[in-house]
Coordinates of C-alpha atoms and ligand atoms in Angstrom, one line a residue:
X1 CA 31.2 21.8 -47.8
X2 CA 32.8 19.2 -49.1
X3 CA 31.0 15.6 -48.2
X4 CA 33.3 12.2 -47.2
X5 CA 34.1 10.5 -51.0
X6 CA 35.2 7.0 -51.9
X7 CA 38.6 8.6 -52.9
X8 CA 39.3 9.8 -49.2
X9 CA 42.8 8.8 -48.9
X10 CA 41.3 7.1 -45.3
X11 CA 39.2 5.0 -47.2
X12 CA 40.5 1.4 -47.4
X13 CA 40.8 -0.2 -50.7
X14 CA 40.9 -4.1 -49.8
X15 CA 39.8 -6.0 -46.8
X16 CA 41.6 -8.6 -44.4
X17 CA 43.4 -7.8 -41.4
X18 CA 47.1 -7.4 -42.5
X19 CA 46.6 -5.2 -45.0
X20 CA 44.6 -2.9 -42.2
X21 CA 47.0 -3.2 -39.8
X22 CA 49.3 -1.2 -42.4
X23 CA 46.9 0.8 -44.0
X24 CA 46.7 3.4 -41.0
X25 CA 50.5 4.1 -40.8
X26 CA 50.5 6.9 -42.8
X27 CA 50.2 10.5 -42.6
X28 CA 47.7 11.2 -45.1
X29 CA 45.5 8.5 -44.0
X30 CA 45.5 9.6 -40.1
X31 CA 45.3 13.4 -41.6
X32 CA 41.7 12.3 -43.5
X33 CA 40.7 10.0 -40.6
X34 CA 38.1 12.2 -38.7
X35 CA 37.0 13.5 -41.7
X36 CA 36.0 10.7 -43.6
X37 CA 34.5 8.5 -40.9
X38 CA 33.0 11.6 -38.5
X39 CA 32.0 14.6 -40.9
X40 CA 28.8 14.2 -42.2
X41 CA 25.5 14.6 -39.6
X42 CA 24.1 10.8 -40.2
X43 CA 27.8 9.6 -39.1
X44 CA 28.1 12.0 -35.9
X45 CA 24.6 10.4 -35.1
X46 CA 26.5 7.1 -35.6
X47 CA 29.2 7.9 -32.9
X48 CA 27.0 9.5 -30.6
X49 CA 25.1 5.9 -30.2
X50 CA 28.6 4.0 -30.1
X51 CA 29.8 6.4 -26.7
X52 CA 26.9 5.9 -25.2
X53 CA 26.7 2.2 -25.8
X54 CA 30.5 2.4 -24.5
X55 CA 29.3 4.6 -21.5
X56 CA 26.5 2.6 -20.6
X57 CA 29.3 -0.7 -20.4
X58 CA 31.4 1.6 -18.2
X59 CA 28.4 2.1 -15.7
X60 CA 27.7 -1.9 -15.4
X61 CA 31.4 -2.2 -14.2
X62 CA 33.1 -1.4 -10.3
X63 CA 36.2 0.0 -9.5
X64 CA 37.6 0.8 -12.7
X65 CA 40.4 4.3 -13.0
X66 CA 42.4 2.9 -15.7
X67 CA 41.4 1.8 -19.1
X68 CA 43.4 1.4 -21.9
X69 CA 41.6 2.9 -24.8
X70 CA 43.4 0.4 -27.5
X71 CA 44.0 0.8 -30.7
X72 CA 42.9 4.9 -30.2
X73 CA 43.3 6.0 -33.6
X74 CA 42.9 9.6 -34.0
X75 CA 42.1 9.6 -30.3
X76 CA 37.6 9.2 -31.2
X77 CA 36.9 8.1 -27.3
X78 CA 40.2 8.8 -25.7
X79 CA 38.9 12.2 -24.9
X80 CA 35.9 11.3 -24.2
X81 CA 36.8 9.0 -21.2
X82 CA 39.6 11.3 -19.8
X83 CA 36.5 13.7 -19.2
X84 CA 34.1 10.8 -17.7
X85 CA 37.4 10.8 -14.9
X86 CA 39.4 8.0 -16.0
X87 CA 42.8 7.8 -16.5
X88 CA 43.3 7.2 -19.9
X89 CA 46.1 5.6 -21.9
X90 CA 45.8 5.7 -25.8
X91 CA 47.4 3.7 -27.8
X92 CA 47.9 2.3 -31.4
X93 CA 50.5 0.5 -33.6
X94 CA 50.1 3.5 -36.1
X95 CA 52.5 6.4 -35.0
X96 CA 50.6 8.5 -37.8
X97 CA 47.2 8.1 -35.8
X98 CA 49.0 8.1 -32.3
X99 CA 50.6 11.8 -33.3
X100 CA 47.1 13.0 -34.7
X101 CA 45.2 12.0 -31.5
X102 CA 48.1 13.5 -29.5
X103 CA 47.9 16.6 -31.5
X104 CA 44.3 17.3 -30.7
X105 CA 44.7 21.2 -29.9
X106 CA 41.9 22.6 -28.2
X107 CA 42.9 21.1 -24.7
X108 CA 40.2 18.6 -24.5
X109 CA 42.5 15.6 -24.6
X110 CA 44.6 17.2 -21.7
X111 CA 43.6 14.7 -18.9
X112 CA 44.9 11.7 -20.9
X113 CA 47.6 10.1 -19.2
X114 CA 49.7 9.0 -22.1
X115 CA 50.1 7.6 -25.7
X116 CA 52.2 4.1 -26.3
X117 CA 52.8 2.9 -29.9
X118 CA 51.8 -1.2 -29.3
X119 CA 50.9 -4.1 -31.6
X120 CA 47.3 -5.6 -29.5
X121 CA 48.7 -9.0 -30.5
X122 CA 51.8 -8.8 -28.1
X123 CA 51.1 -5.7 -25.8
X124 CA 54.3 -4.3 -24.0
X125 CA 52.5 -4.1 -20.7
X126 CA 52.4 -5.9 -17.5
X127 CA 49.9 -8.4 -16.7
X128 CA 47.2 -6.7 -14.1
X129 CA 48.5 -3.2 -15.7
X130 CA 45.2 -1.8 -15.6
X131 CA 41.5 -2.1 -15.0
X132 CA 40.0 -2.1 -17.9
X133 CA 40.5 -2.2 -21.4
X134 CA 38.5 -0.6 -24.4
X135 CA 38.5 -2.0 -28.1
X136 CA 36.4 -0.2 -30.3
X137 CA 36.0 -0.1 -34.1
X138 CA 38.4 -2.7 -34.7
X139 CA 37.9 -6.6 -34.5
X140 CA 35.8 -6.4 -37.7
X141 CA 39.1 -5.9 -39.2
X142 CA 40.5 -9.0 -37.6
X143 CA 40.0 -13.1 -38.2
X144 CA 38.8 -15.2 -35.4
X145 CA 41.9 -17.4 -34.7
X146 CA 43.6 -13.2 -33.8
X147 CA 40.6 -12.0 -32.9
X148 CA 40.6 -14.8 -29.5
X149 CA 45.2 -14.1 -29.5
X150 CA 44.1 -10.3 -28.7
X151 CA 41.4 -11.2 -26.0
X152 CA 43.7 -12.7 -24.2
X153 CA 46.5 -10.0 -24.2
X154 CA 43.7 -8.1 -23.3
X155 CA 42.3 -10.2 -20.2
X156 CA 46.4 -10.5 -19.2
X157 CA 46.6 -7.0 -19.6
X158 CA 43.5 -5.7 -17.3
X159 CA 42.6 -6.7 -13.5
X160 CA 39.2 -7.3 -15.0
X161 CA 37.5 -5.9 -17.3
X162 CA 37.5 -5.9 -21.1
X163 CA 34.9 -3.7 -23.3
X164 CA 35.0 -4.2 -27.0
X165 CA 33.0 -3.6 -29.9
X166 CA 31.6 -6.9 -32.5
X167 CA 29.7 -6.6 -35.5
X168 CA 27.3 -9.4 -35.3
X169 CA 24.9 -11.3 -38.2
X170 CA 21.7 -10.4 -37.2
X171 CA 20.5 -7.6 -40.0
X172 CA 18.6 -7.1 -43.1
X173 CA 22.1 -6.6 -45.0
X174 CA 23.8 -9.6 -44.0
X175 CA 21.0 -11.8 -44.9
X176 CA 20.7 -10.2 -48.3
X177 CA 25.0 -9.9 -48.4
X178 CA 25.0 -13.5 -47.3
X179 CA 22.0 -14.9 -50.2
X180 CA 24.0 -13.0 -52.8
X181 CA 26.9 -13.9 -51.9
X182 CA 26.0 -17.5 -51.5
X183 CA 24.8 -17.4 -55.8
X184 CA 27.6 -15.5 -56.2
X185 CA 26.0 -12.7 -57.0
X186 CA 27.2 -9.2 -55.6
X187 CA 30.0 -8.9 -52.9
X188 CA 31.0 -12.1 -51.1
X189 CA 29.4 -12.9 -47.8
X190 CA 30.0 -10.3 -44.7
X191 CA 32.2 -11.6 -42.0
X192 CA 30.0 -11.3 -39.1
X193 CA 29.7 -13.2 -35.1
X194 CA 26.8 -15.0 -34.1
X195 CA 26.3 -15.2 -30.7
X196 CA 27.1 -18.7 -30.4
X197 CA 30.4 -17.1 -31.9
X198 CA 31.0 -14.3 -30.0
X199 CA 30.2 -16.6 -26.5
X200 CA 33.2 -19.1 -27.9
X201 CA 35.4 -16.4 -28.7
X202 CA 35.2 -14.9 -25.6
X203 CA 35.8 -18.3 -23.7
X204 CA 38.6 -19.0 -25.3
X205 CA 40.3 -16.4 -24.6
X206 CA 38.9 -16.7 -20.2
X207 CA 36.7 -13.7 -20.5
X208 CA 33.1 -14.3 -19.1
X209 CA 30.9 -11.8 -21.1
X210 CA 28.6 -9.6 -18.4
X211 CA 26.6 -7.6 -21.3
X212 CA 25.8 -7.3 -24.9
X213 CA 24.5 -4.0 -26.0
X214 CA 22.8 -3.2 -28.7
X215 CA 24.4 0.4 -30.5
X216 CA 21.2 0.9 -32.5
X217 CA 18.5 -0.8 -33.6
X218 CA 17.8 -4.6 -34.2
X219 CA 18.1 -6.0 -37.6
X220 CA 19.6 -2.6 -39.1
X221 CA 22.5 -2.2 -37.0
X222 CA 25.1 -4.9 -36.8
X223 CA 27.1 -3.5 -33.9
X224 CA 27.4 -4.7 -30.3
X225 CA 29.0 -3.1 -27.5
X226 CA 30.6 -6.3 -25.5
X227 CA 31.4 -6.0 -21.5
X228 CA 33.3 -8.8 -20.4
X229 CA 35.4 -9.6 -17.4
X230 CA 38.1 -12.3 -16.4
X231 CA 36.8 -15.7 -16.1
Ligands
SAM1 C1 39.4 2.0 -37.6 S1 40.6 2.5 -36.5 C2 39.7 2.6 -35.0 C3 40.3 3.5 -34.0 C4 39.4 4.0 -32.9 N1 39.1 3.1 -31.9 C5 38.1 4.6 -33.5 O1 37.0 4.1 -33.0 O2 38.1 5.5 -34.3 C6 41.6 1.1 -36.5 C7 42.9 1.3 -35.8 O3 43.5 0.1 -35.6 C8 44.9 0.3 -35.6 N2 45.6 -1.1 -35.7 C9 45.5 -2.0 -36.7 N3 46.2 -3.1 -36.4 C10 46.6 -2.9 -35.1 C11 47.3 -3.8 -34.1 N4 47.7 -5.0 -34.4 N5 47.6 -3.3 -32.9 C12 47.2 -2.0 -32.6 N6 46.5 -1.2 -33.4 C13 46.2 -1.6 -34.6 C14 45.1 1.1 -36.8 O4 46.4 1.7 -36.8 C15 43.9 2.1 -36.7 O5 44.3 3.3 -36.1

């Protein structure tokens, strides 16, 4: 069978937030999507840990039906969380990756509630819309100063609560990443929270943070599901 490759057509070819935002409206992108990033055992084992670091958020929050599941690319979690009972509402500023999640055939996706094209820096929603909103696999893409613009569309968007995923600076590889980087040796420096960072971030945008929780193990992961809620 053939194994994920660096020339996936998924793949991304540069780094930095505007060229990502892009990068996923296309076809043959959202077409490779689940391929490249979910095929292969070791990254299946991958998303297995991220739901149930997601789930395990869920259960440390009250009273939430709705959650935005925002941006929902090929639709990973929206699924998943229609079938844990919520109402779900996917959504993306990719069309490409909206149709593929919507086109998910084997009537698994069928309790999601709807799918709404929206940029997460100015969200075409109400204030108090919903109650919770659900950001994964994305803010590594973004810088800090956006990063804090699209907390707060997301605290204005829910009644409360706001799960999202952070890669953080406390591993093996961004020490080594960051010392190589630093002689300019290798790639430059990972950009990566601390949680000095991640506390201000969260301020600043009036979310109170509830629970960090660890997707895998210290030092070799770098990932951190986030529960917050309005300040
Ligand atoms: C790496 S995917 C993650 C999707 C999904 N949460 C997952 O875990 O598979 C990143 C997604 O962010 C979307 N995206 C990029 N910039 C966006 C923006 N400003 N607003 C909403 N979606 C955006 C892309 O279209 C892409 O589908």
């Amino acid at each position: 069978m053939k194994r994920p490759g660096k020339d996936d057509p998924s793949r991304p070819r540069e780094d930095g937030y505007e060229y990502k935002r892009d990068f996923y409206r296309s076809d043959s992108v959202a077409e490779d999507y689940d391929f490249h990033r979910f095929s292969s055992p070791e990254r299946q084992k991958r998303n297995v840990r991220k739901w149930a670091a997601i789930r395990k958020a869920l259960s440390q929050t009250t009273g939430v039906r709705t959650i935005l599941d925002l941006p929902c690319g090929t639709g990973r979690f929206t699924g998943a969380l229609a079938r844990e009972g919520f109402e779900v509402v996917g959504s993306d500023i990719s069309h490409e990756m909206l149709k593929k999640a919507a086109s998910i055939p084997d009537g698994k996706q069928k309790a999601i509630y709807g799918y709404l094209q929206a940029n997460a820096e100015h969200l075409p929603l109400r204030t108090d819309s919903l109650d919770c909103v659900v950001c994964i696999r994305f803010m590594m893409h973004v810088d800090a100063a956006t990063r804090v613009r699209m907390l707060n569309e997301f605290r204005r968007v829910s009644r409360r609560w706001v799960i999202v995923d952070y890669r953080h600076k406390y591993t093996f590889r961004y020490v080594l990443t960051h010392t190589f980087g630093k002689l300019g040796l290798g790639r430059s420096p990972l950009d990566r929270v601390s949680r000095e960072d991640l506390e201000q971030e969260f301020r600043d945008a009036g979310l109170s943070i509830r629970s960090v929780i660890r997707v895998s193990a210290p030092l070799l992961s770098d990932k951190w599901v986030v529960l917050a809620e309005r300040a």
